[in-house]
Short mmCIF file of C-alpha atoms in Angstrom, two decimals:
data_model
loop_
_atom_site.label_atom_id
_atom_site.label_comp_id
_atom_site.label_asym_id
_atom_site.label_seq_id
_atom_site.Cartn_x
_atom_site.Cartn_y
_atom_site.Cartn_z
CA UNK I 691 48.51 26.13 21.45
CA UNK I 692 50.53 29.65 21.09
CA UNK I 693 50.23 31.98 23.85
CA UNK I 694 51.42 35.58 22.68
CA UNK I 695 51.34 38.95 23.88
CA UNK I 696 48.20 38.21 26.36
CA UNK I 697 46.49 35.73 23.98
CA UNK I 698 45.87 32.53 23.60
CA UNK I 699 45.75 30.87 19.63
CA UNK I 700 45.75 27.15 18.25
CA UNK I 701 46.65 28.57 14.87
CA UNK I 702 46.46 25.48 13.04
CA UNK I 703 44.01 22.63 14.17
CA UNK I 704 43.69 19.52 11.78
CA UNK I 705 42.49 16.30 12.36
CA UNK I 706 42.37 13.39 9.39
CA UNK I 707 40.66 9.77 9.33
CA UNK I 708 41.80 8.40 5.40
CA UNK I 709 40.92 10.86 3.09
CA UNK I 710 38.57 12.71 5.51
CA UNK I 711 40.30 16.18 6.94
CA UNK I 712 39.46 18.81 9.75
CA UNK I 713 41.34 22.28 9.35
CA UNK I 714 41.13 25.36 11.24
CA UNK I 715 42.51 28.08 13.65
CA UNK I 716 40.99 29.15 16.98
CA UNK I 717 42.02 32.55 18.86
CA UNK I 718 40.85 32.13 22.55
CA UNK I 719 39.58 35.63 24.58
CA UNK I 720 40.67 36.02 27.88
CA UNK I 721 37.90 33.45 29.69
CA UNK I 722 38.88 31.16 27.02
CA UNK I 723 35.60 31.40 24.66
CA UNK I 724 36.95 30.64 21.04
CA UNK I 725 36.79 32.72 17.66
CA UNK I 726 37.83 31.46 14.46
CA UNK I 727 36.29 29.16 11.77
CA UNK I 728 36.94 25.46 11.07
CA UNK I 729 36.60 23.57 7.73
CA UNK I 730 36.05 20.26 7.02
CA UNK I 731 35.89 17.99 3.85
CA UNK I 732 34.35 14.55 4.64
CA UNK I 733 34.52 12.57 1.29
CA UNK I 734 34.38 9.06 2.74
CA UNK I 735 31.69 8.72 5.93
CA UNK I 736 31.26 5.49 5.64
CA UNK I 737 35.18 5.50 7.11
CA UNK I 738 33.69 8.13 10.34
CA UNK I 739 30.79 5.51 10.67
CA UNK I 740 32.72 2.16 10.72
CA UNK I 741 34.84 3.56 13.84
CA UNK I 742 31.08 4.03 15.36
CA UNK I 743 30.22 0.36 14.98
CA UNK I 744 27.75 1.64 12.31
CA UNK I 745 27.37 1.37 8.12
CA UNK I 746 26.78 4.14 5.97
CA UNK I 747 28.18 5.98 3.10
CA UNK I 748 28.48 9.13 1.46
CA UNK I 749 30.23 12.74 1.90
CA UNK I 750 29.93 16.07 3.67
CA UNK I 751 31.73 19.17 3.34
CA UNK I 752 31.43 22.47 4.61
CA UNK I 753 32.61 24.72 7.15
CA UNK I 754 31.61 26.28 11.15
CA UNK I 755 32.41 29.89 12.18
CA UNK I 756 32.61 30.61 15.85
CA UNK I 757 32.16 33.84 17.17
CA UNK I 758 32.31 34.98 21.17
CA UNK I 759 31.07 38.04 21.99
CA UNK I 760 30.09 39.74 25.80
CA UNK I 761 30.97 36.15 26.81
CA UNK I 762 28.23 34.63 24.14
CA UNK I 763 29.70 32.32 21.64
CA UNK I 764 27.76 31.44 18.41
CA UNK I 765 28.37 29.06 15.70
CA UNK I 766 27.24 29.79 11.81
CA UNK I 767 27.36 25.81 10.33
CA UNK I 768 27.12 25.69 6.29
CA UNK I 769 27.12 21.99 4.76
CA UNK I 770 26.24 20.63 1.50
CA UNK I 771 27.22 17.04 0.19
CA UNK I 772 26.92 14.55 -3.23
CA UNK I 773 25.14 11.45 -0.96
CA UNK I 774 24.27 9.73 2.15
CA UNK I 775 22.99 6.24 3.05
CA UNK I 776 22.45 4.13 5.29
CA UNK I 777 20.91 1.06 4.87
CA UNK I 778 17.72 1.70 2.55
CA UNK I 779 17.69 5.13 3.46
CA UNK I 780 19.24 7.49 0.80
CA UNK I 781 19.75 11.41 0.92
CA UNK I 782 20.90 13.17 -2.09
CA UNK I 783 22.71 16.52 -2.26
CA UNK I 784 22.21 17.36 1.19
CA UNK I 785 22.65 21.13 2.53
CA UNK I 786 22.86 22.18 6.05
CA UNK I 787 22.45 26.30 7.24
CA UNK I 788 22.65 26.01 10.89
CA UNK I 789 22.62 29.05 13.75
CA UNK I 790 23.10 28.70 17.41
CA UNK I 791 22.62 32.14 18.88
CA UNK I 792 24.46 30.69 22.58
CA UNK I 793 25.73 27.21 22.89
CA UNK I 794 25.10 27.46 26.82
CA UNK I 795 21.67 27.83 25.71
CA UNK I 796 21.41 25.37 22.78
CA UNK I 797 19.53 28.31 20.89
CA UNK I 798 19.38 26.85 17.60
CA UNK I 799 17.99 27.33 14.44
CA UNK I 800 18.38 26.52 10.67
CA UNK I 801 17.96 24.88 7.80
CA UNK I 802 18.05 21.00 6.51
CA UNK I 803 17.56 20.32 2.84
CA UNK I 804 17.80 17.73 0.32
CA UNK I 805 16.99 17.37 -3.43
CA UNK I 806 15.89 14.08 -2.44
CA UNK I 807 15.32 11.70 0.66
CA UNK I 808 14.49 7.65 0.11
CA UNK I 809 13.51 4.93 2.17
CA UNK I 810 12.87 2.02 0.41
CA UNK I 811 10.64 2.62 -2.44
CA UNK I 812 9.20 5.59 -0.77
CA UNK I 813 10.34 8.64 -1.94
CA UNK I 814 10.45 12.83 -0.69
CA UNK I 815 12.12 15.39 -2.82
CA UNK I 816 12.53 18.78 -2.86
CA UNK I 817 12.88 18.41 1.16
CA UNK I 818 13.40 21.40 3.34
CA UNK I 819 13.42 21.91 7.01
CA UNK I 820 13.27 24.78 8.57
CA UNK I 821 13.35 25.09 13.07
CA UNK I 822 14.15 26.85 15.77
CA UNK I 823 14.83 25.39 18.96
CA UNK I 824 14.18 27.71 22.17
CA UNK I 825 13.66 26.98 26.08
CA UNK I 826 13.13 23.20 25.74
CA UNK I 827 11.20 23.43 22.53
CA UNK I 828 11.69 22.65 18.88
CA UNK I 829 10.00 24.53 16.31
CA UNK I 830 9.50 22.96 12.70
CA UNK I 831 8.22 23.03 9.37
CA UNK I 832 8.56 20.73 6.35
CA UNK I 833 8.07 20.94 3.14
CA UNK I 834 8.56 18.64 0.31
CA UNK I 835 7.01 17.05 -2.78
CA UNK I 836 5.93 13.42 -2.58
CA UNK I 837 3.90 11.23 -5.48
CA UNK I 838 4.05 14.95 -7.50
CA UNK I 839 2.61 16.51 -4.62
CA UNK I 840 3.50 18.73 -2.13
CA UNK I 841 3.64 17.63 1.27
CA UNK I 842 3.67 20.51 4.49
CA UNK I 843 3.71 19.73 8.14
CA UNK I 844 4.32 22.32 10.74
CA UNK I 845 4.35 22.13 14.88
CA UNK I 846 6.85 21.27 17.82
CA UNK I 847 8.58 19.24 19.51
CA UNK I 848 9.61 18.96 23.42
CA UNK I 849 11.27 16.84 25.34
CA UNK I 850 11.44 16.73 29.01
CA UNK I 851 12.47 13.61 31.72
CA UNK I 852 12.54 10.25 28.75
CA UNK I 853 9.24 11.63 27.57
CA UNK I 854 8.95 13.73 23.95
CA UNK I 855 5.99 15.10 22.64
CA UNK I 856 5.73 15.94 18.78
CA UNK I 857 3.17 18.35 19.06
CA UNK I 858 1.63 18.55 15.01
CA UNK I 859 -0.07 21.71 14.31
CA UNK I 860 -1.03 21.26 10.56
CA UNK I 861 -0.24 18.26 7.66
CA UNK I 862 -0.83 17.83 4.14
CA UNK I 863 0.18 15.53 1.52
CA UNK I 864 -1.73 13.61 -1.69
CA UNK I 865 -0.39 10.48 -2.36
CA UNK I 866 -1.48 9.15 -5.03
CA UNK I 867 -3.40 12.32 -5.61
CA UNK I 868 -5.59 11.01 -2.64
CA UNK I 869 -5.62 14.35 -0.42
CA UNK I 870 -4.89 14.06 3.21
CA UNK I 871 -5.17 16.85 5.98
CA UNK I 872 -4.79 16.89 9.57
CA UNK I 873 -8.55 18.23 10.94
CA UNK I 874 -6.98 19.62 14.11
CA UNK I 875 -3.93 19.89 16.18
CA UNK I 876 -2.75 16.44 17.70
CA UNK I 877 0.02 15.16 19.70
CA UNK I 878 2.30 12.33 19.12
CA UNK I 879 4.04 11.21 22.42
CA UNK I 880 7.46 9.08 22.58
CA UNK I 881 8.45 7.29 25.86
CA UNK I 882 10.26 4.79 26.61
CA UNK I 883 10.48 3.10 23.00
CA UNK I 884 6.59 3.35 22.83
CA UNK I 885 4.82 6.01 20.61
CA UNK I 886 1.32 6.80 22.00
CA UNK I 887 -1.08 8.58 19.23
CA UNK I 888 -4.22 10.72 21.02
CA UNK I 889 -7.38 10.41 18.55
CA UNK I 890 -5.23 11.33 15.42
CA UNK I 891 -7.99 12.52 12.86
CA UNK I 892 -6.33 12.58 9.12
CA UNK I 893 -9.28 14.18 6.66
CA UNK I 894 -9.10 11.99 3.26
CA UNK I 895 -10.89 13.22 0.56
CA UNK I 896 -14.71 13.63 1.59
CA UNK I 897 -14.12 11.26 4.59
CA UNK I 898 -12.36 10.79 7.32
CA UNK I 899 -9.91 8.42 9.31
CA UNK I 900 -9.64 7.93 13.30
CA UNK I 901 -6.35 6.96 14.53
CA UNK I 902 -5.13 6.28 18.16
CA UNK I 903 -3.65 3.58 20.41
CA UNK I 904 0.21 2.61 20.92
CA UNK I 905 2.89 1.71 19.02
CA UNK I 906 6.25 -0.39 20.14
CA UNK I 907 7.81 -3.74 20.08
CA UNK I 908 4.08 -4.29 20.92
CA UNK I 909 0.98 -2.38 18.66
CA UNK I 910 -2.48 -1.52 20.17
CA UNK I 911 -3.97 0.92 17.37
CA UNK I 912 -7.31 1.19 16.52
CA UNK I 913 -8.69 2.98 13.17
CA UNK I 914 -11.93 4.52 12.51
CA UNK I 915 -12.86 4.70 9.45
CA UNK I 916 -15.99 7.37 8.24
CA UNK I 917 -17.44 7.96 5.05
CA UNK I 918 -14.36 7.22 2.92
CA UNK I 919 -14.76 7.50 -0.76
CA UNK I 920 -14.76 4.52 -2.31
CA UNK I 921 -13.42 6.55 -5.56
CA UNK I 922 -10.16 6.75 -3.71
CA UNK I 923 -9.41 3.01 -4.68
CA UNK I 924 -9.18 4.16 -8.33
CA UNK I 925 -6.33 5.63 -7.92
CA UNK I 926 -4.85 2.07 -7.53
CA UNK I 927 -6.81 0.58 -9.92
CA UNK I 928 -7.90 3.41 -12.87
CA UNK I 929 -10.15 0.73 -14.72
CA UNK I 930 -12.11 -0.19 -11.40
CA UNK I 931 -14.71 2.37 -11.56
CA UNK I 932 -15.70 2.09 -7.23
CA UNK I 933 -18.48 3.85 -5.97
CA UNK I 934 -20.05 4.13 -3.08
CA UNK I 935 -18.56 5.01 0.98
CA UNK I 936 -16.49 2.75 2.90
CA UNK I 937 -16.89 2.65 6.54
CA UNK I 938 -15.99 0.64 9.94
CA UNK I 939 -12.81 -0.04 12.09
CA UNK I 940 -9.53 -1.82 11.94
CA UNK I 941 -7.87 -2.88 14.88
CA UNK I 942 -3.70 -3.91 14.96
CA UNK I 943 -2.71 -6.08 18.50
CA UNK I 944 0.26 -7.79 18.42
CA UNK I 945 4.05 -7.83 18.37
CA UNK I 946 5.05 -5.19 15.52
CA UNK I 947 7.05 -7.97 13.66
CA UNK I 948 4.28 -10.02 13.16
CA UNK I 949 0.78 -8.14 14.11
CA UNK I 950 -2.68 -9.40 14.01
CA UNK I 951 -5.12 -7.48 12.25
CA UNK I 952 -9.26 -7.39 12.54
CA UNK I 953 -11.59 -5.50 10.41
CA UNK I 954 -14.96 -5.00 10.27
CA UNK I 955 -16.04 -2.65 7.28
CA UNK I 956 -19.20 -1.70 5.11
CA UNK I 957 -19.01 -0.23 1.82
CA UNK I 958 -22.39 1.48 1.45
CA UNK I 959 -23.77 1.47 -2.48
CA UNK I 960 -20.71 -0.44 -3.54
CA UNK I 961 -20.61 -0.73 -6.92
CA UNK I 962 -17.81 -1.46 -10.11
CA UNK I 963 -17.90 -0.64 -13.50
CA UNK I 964 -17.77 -3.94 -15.19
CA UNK I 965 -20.85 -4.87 -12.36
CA UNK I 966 -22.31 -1.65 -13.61
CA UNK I 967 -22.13 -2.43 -17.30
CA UNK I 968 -23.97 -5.81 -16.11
CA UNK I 969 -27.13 -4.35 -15.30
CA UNK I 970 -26.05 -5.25 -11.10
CA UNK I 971 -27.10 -2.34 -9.05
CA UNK I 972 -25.62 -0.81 -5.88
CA UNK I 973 -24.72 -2.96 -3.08
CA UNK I 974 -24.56 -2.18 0.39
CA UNK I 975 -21.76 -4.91 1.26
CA UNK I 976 -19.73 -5.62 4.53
CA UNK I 977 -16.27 -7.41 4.94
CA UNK I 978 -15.49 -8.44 8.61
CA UNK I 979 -11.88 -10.89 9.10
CA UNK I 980 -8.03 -11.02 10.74
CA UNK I 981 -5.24 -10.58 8.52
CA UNK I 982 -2.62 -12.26 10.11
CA UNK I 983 0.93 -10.94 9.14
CA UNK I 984 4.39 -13.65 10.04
CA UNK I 985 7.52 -13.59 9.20
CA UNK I 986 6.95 -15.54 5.74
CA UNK I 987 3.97 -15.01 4.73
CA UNK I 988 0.50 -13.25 5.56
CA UNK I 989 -2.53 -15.25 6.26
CA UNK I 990 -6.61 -14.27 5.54
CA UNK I 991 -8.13 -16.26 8.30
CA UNK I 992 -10.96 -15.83 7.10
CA UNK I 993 -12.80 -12.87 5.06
CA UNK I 994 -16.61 -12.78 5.20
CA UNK I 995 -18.24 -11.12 3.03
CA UNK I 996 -22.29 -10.26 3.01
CA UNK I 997 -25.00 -7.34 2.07
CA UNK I 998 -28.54 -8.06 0.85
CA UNK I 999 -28.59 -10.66 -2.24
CA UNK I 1000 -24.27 -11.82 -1.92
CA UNK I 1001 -22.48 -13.52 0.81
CA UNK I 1002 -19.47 -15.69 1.35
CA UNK I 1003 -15.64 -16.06 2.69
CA UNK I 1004 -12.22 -15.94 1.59
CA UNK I 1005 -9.01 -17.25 3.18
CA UNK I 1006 -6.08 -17.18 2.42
CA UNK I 1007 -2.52 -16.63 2.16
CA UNK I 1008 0.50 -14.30 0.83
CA UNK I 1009 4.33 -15.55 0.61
CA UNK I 1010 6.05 -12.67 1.11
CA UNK I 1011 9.28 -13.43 0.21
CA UNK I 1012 7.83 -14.34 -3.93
CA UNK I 1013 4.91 -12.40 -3.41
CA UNK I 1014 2.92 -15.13 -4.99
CA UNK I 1015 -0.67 -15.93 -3.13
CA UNK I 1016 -3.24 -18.14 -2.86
CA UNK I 1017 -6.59 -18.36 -2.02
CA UNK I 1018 -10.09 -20.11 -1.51
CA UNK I 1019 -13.52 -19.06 -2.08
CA UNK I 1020 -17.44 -19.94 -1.33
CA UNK I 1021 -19.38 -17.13 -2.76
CA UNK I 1022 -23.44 -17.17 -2.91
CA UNK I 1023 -25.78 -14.89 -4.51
CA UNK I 1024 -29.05 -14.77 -5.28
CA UNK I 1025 -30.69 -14.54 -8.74
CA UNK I 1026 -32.24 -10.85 -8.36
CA UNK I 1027 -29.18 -9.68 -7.80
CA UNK I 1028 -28.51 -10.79 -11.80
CA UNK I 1029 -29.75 -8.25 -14.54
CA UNK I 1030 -33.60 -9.06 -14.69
CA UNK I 1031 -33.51 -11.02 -18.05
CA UNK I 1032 -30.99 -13.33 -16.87
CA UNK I 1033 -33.11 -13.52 -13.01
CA UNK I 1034 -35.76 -15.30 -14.66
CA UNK I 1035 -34.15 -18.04 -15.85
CA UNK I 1036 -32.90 -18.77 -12.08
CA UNK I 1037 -34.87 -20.00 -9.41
CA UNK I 1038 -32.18 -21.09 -6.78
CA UNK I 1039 -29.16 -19.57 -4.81
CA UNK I 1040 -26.54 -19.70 -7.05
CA UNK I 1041 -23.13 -20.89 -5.37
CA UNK I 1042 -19.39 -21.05 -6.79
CA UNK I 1043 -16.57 -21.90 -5.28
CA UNK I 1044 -12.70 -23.30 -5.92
CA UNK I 1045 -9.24 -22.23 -5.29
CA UNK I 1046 -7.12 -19.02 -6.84
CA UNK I 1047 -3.36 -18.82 -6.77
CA UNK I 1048 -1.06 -16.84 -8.76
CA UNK I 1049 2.91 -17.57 -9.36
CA UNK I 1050 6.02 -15.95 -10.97
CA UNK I 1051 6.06 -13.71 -13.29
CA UNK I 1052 2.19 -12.79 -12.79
CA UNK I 1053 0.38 -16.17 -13.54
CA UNK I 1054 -2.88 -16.97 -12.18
CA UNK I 1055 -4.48 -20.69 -11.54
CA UNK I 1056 -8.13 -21.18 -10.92
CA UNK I 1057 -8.93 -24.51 -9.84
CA UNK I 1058 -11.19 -26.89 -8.18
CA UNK I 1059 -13.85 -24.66 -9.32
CA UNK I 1060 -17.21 -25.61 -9.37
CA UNK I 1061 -21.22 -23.56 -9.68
CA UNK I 1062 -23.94 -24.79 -9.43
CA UNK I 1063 -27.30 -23.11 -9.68
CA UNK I 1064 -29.96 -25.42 -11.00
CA UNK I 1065 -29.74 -24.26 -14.20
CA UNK I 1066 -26.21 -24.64 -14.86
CA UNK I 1067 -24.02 -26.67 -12.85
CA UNK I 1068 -20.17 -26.57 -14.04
CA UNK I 1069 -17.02 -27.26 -12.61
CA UNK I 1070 -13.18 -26.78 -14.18
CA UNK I 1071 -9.87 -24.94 -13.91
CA UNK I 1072 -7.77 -22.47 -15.94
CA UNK I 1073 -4.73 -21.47 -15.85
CA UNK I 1074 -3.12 -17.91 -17.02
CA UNK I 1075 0.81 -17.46 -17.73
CA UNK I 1076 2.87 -15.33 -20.12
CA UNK I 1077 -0.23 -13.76 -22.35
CA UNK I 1078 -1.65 -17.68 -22.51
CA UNK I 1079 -4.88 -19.40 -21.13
CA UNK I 1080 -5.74 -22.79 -20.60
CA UNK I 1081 -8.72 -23.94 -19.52
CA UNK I 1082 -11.04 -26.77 -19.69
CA UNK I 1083 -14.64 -26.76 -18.10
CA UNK I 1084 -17.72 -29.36 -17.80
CA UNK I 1085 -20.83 -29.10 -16.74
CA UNK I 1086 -24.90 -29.56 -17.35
CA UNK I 1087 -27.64 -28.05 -18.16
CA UNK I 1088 -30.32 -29.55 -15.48
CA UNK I 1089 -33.55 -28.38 -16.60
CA UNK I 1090 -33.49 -26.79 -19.82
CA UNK I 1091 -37.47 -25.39 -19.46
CA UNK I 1092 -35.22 -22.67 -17.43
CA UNK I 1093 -33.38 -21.52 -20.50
CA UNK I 1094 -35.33 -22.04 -23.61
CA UNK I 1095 -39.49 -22.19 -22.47
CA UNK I 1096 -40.65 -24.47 -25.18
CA UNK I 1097 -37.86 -27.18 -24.20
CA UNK I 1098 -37.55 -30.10 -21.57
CA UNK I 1099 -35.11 -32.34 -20.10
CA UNK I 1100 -31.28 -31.75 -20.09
CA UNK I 1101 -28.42 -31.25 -21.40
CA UNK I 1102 -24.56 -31.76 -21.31
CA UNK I 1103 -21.74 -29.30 -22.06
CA UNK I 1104 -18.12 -29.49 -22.70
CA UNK I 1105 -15.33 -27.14 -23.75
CA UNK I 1106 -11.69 -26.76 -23.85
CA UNK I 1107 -10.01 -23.34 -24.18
CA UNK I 1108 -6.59 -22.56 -24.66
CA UNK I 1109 -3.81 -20.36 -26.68
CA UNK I 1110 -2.80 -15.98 -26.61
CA UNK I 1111 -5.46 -14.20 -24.65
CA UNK I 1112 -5.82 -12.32 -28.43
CA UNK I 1113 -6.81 -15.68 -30.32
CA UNK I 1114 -7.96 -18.35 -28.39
CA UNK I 1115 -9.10 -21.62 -29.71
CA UNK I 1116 -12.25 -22.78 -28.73
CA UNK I 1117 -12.86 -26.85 -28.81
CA UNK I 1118 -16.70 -26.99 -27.49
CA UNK I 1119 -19.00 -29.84 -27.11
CA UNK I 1120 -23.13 -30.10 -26.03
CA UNK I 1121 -24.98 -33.35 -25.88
CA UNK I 1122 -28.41 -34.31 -25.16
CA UNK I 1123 -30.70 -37.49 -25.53
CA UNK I 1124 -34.57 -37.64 -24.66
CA UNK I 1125 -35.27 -33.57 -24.39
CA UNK I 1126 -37.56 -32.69 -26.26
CA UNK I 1127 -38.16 -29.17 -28.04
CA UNK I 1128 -41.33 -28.04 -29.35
CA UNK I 1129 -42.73 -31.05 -28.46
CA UNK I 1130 -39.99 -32.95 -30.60
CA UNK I 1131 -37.64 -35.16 -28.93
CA UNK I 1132 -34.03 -35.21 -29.45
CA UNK I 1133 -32.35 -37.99 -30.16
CA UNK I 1134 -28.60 -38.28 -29.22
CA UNK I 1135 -27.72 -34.95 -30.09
CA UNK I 1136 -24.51 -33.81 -29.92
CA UNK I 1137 -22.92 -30.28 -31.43
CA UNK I 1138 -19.40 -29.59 -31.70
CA UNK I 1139 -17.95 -26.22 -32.34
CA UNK I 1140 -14.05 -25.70 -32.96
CA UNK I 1141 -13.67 -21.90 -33.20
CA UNK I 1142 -10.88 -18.94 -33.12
CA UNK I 1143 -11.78 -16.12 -30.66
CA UNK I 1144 -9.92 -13.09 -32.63
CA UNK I 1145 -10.93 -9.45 -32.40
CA UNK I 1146 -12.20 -8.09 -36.14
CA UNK I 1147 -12.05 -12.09 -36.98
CA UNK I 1148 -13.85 -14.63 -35.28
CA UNK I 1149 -13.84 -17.93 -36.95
CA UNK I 1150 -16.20 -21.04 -36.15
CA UNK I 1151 -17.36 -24.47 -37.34
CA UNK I 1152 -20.04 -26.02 -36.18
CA UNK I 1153 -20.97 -29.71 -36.51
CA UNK I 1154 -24.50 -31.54 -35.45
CA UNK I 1155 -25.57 -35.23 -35.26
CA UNK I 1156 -28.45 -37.05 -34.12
CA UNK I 1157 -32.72 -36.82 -34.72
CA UNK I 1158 -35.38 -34.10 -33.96
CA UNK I 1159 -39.09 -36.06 -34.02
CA UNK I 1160 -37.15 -38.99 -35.20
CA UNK I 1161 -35.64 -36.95 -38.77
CA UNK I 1162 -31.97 -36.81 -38.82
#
């Protein structure tokens, strides 16, 4: 500190942590408010954030320019850096253009950027921040580009006594070129470690979704859920072809690391394309369970599903540390609900059930499966890894009258299926003794087929033994 010819200087101020450095000069006025500008070059934070007790990494550089005048000082803060990270959160090129009019007053304003921001596999880019911060209130707006869509939020934000209030005035986003708006202002309130949302309504599409409830070591949120577009789900899954409107509430109790949640929804006309393309009209279907979610895995305990003609449950579980799964079904429907050539041939509930699971690398194993219907009655497994299927099923035919109208009596079936999903091989047996078709009985029939199922080239053998009216 030089004092010289009334005033008071620090002509050179440094300060330097490894390869991170602080350089300056200060002139003082007379009631000691400071002018001068101070540069700093930060290439190694994760050095500034170890002496913190915290991990990061990255670098800053930039410079602040103080200014006092009529007893006012004001800094002018410039920044810009490479990186930053911190755990799975990752900012590239960062910029910083920061104003505060009167540091008594903590006027502030500015400008945060970044060409990107990342938390995990979520991603913002093109971030900017713009606010002003004025008598106890902070003024923002964002606006980035998420999933190759722009995303815009504007409002405020005050904090007064433990308690802040984010105060949202308008959002937008389209993930997953779903579109999303706010439908009015709403208020997000933070106090003592609990968030408490106030009826947050988020417009999706042609619907609508309900929001509010508390959120903290402990979660209380309830979601309604109106009109939703069942369209919206393919943008998950293009080849699904949903129609219809999805409707109802979800509720999430619990501790936030491992929350329960309950569901009770109805998906009005539901409908696929590959039901579609069956002849299967619209369904108006509900789905009422808990999800359970623990440290290792979540739990499906269980899902029922039901609308006019289908019904049934599913529970389950997800490991969450392989992501593998498994699950159990009982699923019932009744024969109109078929396309109405195949109804006919039906005359009883038709039930299947057995057990799905899938593994690494994306396999898939159905077993324990079994249907029965009264006109066919099957059980089996199969088994789908690395482009491959195996399978092997059994079963009868109870009552062939149902399937062919000059025939009675029964019949047995047999097949085993296996090799690339483009050219399976087909080993395929049916046997029958005492039927009788036409009025001619069969004697201990029994056809075998071997076959290749290739696209352009099928290929098949057939074989057949045993007596129609007693001729071979």
């Amino acid at each position: 500190v030089v004092s010289e010819n009334g005033r008071t200087s620090i002509p050179t101020l440094e300060a330097k942590v490894g390869d991170n450095r602080l350089t300056g000069a200060l002139d003082l006025t007379p009631d000691f408010k400071p002018n001068g500008t101070i540069d700093f070059n930060l290439p190694n934070l994760g050095l500034l954030a170890a002496m913190a007790g915290l991990t990061a990494s990255g670098d800053l550089a930039g410079s602040a320019t103080v200014r006092s005048v009529d007893g006012i000082t004001s800094i002018a803060l410039k920044a810009n850096g490479g990186s930053i990270s911190r755990d799975a959160l990752t900012i590239a090129r960062p910029t910083a253009d920061i104003s505060i009019a009167d540091i008594a007053k903590l006027a502030i304003r500015g400008n945060i950027g970044a060409e990107s921001l990342g938390q995990g596999e979520n991603r913002l880019s093109a971030l900017n921040l713009a606010f002003e911060q004025q008598a106890g209130k902070t003024g923002f707006s964002l606006d980035a580009s998420y999933d190759g869509a722009p995303v815009a939020a504007a409002g405020d934000l005050v904090s007064d006594a433990g308690r802040t209030e984010i105060r949202l005035a308008s959002f937008s986003a389209a993930p997953k070129r779903v579109p999303l708006q706010l439908a009015a202002p709403a208020t997000v309130a933070i106090e003592n470690g609990i968030v408490r949302l106030g009826d947050l309504t988020i417009l999706a599409s042609d619907g609508a979704i309900v929001v509010a409830g508390t959120a903290g070591e402990q979660l209380d949120i309830t979601a309604q859920i109106n009109a939703l577009p069942a369209t919206l789900i393919n943008t998950f899954a293009p080849t699904l072809g949903a129609e219809g409107a999805i409707g109802g509430t979800v509720d999430v109790d619990g501790p936030a690391a491992a929350p329960v949640v309950g569901y009770d929804l109805a998906w009005n006309g539901a409908s696929i394309a590959s039901v579609r393309s069956a002849g299967i009209v619209a369904q108006d279907v509900t789905a009422k369970g808990t999800i359970t979610v623990a440290e290792g895995e979540v739990r499906f305990d269980p899902m029922a599903i039901e609308s006019g003609d289908f019904r049934g449950n599913v529970t389950g579980r997800l490991n969450r540390a392989d992501a593998t799964a498994s699950a159990d079904f009982k699923l019932f429907a009744e024969p109109h609900l078929l396309p109405p050539g195949l109804a006919a041939k039906f005359d009883r509930t038709i039930a299947i059930s057995g057990n799905v699971e899938t593994g690494e690398g994306g396999s898939v194993r159905l077993s324990a499966l079994e249907l029965t219907s009264g006109t066919v009655d099957a059980r089996g497994s199969a088994a789908l890894a690395e482009g491959a299927l195996t399978a092997a099923i059994e079963g009868t035919l109870p009552d062939l009258g149902k399937l062919l109208a000059d025939a009675t009596g029964n019949a047995a079936f047999s097949a085993d299926i296996s090799g690339p999903l483009d050219e399976l091989g087909v080993k395929a047996q049916m046997t029958s003794s005492g039927a009788t078709l036409a009025g001619r009985t069969l004697t201990d029939l029994a056809i075998n087929a071997d076959a290749t199922a290739k696209p352009g080239s099928p290929q098949a053998k057939l074989t057949a033994t045993g007596a129609l009216g007693g001729q071979a």
